Coordinates of C-alpha atoms in Angstrom, one line a residue:
X1 CA 30.4 2.7 13.9
X2 CA 27.6 4.0 11.7
X3 CA 24.2 2.4 11.5
X4 CA 23.7 3.0 7.8
X5 CA 25.7 3.6 4.6
X6 CA 26.2 6.5 2.2
X7 CA 26.5 9.1 5.0
X8 CA 26.4 12.8 4.6
X9 CA 27.1 15.3 7.4
X10 CA 26.0 18.9 7.8
X11 CA 28.4 20.7 10.1
X12 CA 29.6 24.3 10.4
X13 CA 27.3 25.6 7.7
X14 CA 28.1 23.1 4.9
X15 CA 27.3 19.6 3.7
X16 CA 30.2 17.1 3.7
X17 CA 30.3 13.6 2.2
X18 CA 31.0 10.9 4.8
X19 CA 31.0 10.4 8.5
X20 CA 32.6 13.6 9.5
X21 CA 34.3 14.0 13.0
X22 CA 32.3 16.7 14.8
X23 CA 33.0 16.6 18.6
X24 CA 36.1 17.5 20.5
X25 CA 37.5 15.8 23.7
X26 CA 36.7 18.8 25.9
X27 CA 33.2 19.4 24.5
X28 CA 30.6 19.2 27.4
X29 CA 28.6 16.7 25.3
X30 CA 31.7 14.4 24.9
X31 CA 32.4 13.9 28.6
X32 CA 29.1 14.6 30.3
X33 CA 26.6 13.4 27.8
X34 CA 24.7 16.6 27.1
X35 CA 23.6 15.4 23.6
X36 CA 20.2 15.3 22.0
X37 CA 18.9 14.2 18.6
X38 CA 15.8 13.5 16.7
X39 CA 15.1 11.0 14.0
X40 CA 13.1 11.5 10.8
X41 CA 12.7 9.5 7.7
X42 CA 13.0 10.0 3.9
X43 CA 11.3 7.1 2.2
X44 CA 9.1 6.7 -0.9
X45 CA 10.3 10.2 -1.8
X46 CA 8.6 11.6 1.3
X47 CA 9.7 13.2 4.6
X48 CA 6.7 12.7 6.9
X49 CA 6.4 15.1 9.8
X50 CA 9.9 16.4 9.2
X51 CA 9.0 19.8 10.6
X52 CA 7.8 18.3 13.9
X53 CA 10.9 16.2 14.3
X54 CA 13.1 19.3 13.8
X55 CA 11.0 21.3 16.3
X56 CA 11.3 18.5 18.8
X57 CA 15.1 18.6 18.4
X58 CA 15.0 22.2 19.7
X59 CA 12.6 21.3 22.5
X60 CA 14.9 18.4 23.6
X61 CA 17.9 20.7 23.6
X62 CA 16.1 23.1 25.9
X63 CA 15.2 20.3 28.2
X64 CA 18.9 19.5 28.7
X65 CA 19.7 23.2 29.1
X66 CA 21.4 23.3 25.7
X67 CA 20.8 26.5 23.8
X68 CA 19.3 25.6 20.4
X69 CA 20.8 27.6 17.5
X70 CA 18.7 26.6 14.5
X71 CA 15.1 27.5 13.6
X72 CA 13.2 24.3 12.8
X73 CA 12.1 25.7 9.4
X74 CA 15.8 26.4 8.5
X75 CA 16.6 22.8 9.6
X76 CA 14.0 21.5 7.3
X77 CA 15.4 23.5 4.4
X78 CA 19.0 22.3 5.1
X79 CA 17.8 18.6 5.3
X80 CA 16.0 18.8 2.0
X81 CA 19.2 20.3 0.5
X82 CA 21.2 17.4 1.8
X83 CA 18.7 14.8 0.6
X84 CA 19.2 16.1 -3.0
X85 CA 22.3 13.9 -3.2
X86 CA 20.2 10.7 -2.7
X87 CA 18.1 8.8 -5.2
X88 CA 14.4 9.4 -4.9
X89 CA 13.8 5.7 -4.0
X90 CA 16.5 5.7 -1.2
X91 CA 15.5 5.2 2.4
X92 CA 17.4 7.7 4.6
X93 CA 17.5 8.2 8.3
X94 CA 17.6 11.9 9.2
X95 CA 19.2 12.9 12.4
X96 CA 19.6 16.5 13.6
X97 CA 21.8 16.7 16.7
X98 CA 22.8 19.3 19.3
X99 CA 25.4 19.1 22.1
X100 CA 26.7 21.5 24.7
X101 CA 30.3 22.7 24.2
X102 CA 30.9 24.8 27.2
X103 CA 30.5 23.8 30.9
X104 CA 28.8 25.9 33.5
X105 CA 28.6 25.8 37.3
X106 CA 30.9 23.0 38.7
X107 CA 31.4 21.8 35.2
X108 CA 28.2 19.7 35.3
X109 CA 25.7 22.1 33.9
X110 CA 26.1 23.4 30.4
X111 CA 27.0 27.1 30.4
X112 CA 23.8 29.2 30.2
X113 CA 23.8 30.8 26.7
X114 CA 27.1 28.9 26.0
X115 CA 28.3 27.6 22.7
X116 CA 26.3 24.8 21.1
X117 CA 27.3 22.2 18.6
X118 CA 24.9 21.3 15.8
X119 CA 25.1 18.8 13.1
X120 CA 22.8 16.7 10.8
X121 CA 23.6 13.2 9.8
X122 CA 22.0 11.5 6.9
X123 CA 22.4 7.7 6.5
X124 CA 20.9 5.3 4.1
X125 CA 19.0 2.8 6.3
X126 CA 16.5 0.4 4.6
X127 CA 12.9 0.3 5.7
X128 CA 11.8 -3.0 7.1
X129 CA 11.3 -5.7 4.5
X130 CA 7.8 -7.1 3.9
X131 CA 7.0 -9.7 6.6
X132 CA 9.4 -8.2 9.2
X133 CA 8.1 -8.5 12.8
X134 CA 9.2 -8.5 16.4
X135 CA 8.9 -10.9 19.4
X136 CA 8.6 -9.3 22.8
X137 CA 9.5 -10.3 26.4
X138 CA 9.6 -8.6 29.7
X139 CA 12.6 -6.9 31.3
X140 CA 13.7 -6.1 34.8
X141 CA 14.7 -2.6 33.7
X142 CA 12.1 0.2 33.8
X143 CA 11.3 3.6 32.4
X144 CA 12.5 6.4 34.8
X145 CA 10.4 9.4 35.9
X146 CA 11.2 13.1 35.3
X147 CA 12.7 13.4 38.8
X148 CA 15.3 10.7 37.8
X149 CA 16.1 11.4 34.2
X150 CA 15.4 13.8 31.3
X151 CA 12.5 11.8 29.9
X152 CA 11.0 14.9 28.3
X153 CA 13.9 14.9 25.8
X154 CA 15.2 12.7 23.1
X155 CA 18.5 12.6 24.8
X156 CA 21.5 10.3 24.1
X157 CA 22.0 9.7 27.9
X158 CA 18.6 7.7 28.0
X159 CA 19.7 5.1 25.5
X160 CA 22.1 3.0 27.6
X161 CA 19.1 1.9 29.6
X162 CA 17.3 1.0 26.4
X163 CA 20.4 -1.1 25.4
X164 CA 20.2 -3.0 28.7
X165 CA 16.6 -3.9 27.9
X166 CA 17.4 -5.1 24.4
X167 CA 20.4 -7.1 25.6
X168 CA 18.3 -8.8 28.2
X169 CA 15.5 -9.6 25.7
X170 CA 18.0 -11.0 23.2
X171 CA 19.6 -13.2 25.8
X172 CA 16.2 -14.7 26.4
X173 CA 15.7 -15.3 22.6
X174 CA 13.5 -12.4 21.8
X175 CA 13.9 -9.2 19.7
X176 CA 12.7 -6.4 22.0
X177 CA 11.3 -5.8 25.5
X178 CA 7.9 -4.6 26.7
X179 CA 8.9 -2.1 29.4
X180 CA 7.1 -1.0 32.6
X181 CA 7.0 2.4 34.1
X182 CA 7.9 3.2 37.8
X183 CA 4.4 1.9 38.9
X184 CA 4.6 -1.4 37.0
X185 CA 2.3 -0.4 34.2
X186 CA 3.3 -0.8 30.5
X187 CA 5.0 2.3 29.1
X188 CA 6.4 1.2 25.7
X189 CA 9.1 -1.1 24.4
X190 CA 12.9 -0.5 24.5
X191 CA 12.9 1.3 21.2
X192 CA 9.3 2.2 20.2
X193 CA 5.8 3.0 21.4
X194 CA 3.4 0.1 21.5
X195 CA -0.3 -0.5 20.6
X196 CA -2.7 -3.3 21.2
X197 CA -5.8 -4.2 19.3
X198 CA -8.8 -5.9 21.0
X199 CA -12.2 -6.5 19.3
X200 CA -11.4 -3.9 16.7
X201 CA -10.5 -1.1 19.1
X202 CA -7.0 0.2 19.7
X203 CA -5.3 0.8 23.0
X204 CA -1.9 2.4 23.8
X205 CA -0.3 3.4 27.1
X206 CA -1.2 6.9 28.1
X207 CA 1.6 9.4 28.0
X208 CA 2.4 9.8 31.7
X209 CA 5.8 11.5 31.5
X210 CA 7.9 8.4 31.7
X211 CA 8.4 7.9 28.0
X212 CA 8.5 10.0 24.9
X213 CA 5.1 9.8 23.2
X214 CA 6.3 9.8 19.6
X215 CA 5.4 11.9 16.7
X216 CA 4.7 8.8 14.6
X217 CA 2.5 7.5 17.5
X218 CA 0.5 10.7 17.4
X219 CA 0.1 10.4 13.6
X220 CA -1.2 6.8 13.9
X221 CA -3.7 7.9 16.5
X222 CA -5.0 10.7 14.3
X223 CA -5.2 8.5 11.2
X224 CA -7.0 5.7 13.1
X225 CA -9.6 8.1 14.6
X226 CA -10.2 9.7 11.2
X227 CA -10.8 6.2 9.8
X228 CA -13.5 5.6 12.5
X229 CA -11.5 3.4 14.8
X230 CA -11.8 3.9 18.6
X231 CA -8.4 4.6 20.1
X232 CA -7.9 4.6 23.9
X233 CA -4.9 6.2 25.6
X234 CA -5.0 4.5 28.9
X235 CA -3.2 2.7 31.7
X236 CA -2.3 -0.7 30.5
X237 CA -1.1 -3.9 32.2
X238 CA 1.1 -6.7 30.8
X239 CA -2.0 -8.9 30.9
X240 CA -3.8 -6.4 28.5
X241 CA -1.1 -7.4 25.9
X242 CA -1.5 -11.1 26.5
X243 CA -5.2 -10.7 26.0
X244 CA -4.8 -8.6 22.7
X245 CA -5.8 -9.8 19.2
X246 CA -3.0 -7.8 17.6
X247 CA 0.1 -5.9 18.9
X248 CA 2.2 -3.5 16.9
X249 CA 5.1 -1.1 17.5
X250 CA 5.2 2.5 16.4
X251 CA 8.5 4.4 15.8
X252 CA 10.2 6.6 13.3
X253 CA 12.7 4.1 12.1
X254 CA 10.2 1.6 10.7
X255 CA 6.9 3.3 11.3
X256 CA 4.9 0.1 12.0
X257 CA 6.4 -3.2 13.2
X258 CA 3.9 -6.1 13.7
X259 CA 4.5 -8.1 16.9
X260 CA 4.1 -11.9 16.6
X261 CA 4.8 -12.9 20.2
X262 CA 4.9 -11.6 23.7
X263 CA 6.5 -14.3 25.8
X264 CA 4.3 -17.4 25.4
X265 CA 1.5 -15.5 23.7
X266 CA 1.4 -15.5 19.9
X267 CA -0.3 -13.1 17.5
X268 CA -1.2 -13.0 13.8
X269 CA -0.4 -9.9 11.8
X270 CA -3.9 -8.6 11.7
X271 CA -6.0 -6.3 9.6
X272 CA -5.7 -3.2 11.9
X273 CA -1.9 -3.4 11.9
X274 CA -1.8 -3.7 8.1
X275 CA -4.3 -0.8 7.8
X276 CA -2.3 1.5 10.1
X277 CA 0.8 1.1 7.9
X278 CA -1.3 1.7 4.7
X279 CA -2.9 4.8 6.2
X280 CA 0.4 6.2 7.3
X281 CA 2.0 6.3 3.8
X282 CA -1.3 7.4 2.3
X283 CA -1.4 10.3 4.7
X284 CA 2.3 11.1 4.0
X285 CA 1.7 11.2 0.2
X286 CA -1.4 13.4 0.5
X287 CA 0.3 15.8 3.0
X288 CA 3.2 16.2 0.5
X289 CA 0.8 16.8 -2.5

């Protein structure tokens, strides 16, 4: 079932209206999960960091031993062509995807230099409404390390673990989970990178190879530092988040999501959180000018 509405699919060199079938039963990606994707956004008539998202799709494919077949710049052009069918005020989720088609040794590896599937899915998915926020709790599930999973890729096979985290959080009456890495330090949430604000300074877990340090996360850090805010990428404990003045999430889907609770700790939506979102769209508009 699709997440959004008004879907368009790019497949085999052309745009198609609707949710087009693109994978076959014997495709390597269908039965062994060799699939990667990236997510970008079209909102307010802008496509922030679209080139970086497309480049990361290729890097993710290589991490799963899938042969990428599309230059990132060509991907950007194709996406802009597909977005031409949407209203300028539409909010669209942009998802380029690769999957392996042919199997290699023992059937488990993708075939080196083998055939690759490629598609782009566009779906209208609204941005978060004003006032939207999230409440976090802890989860027993953790982020894996590179020796255990392909954490250096945006790979579909990583997401069932995220789903377990969200299911546990929702069963406890919360929206999302604050997740530990293998050593017990905070990595991110089940769906997004996380930031904490304390005494006007911003802190975020250091990228230690257990989670994907997002493109939007990097953009927020750059914008904050340009605005004169001290940003620390560091090892963080769960207590650091209980002690914070503000907490917010960073992800492509909604860009900034204020956090109003972490277990029994409550937060107000503070000035830094609001400023981060304002700076993000101001930067996006200036970058497109």
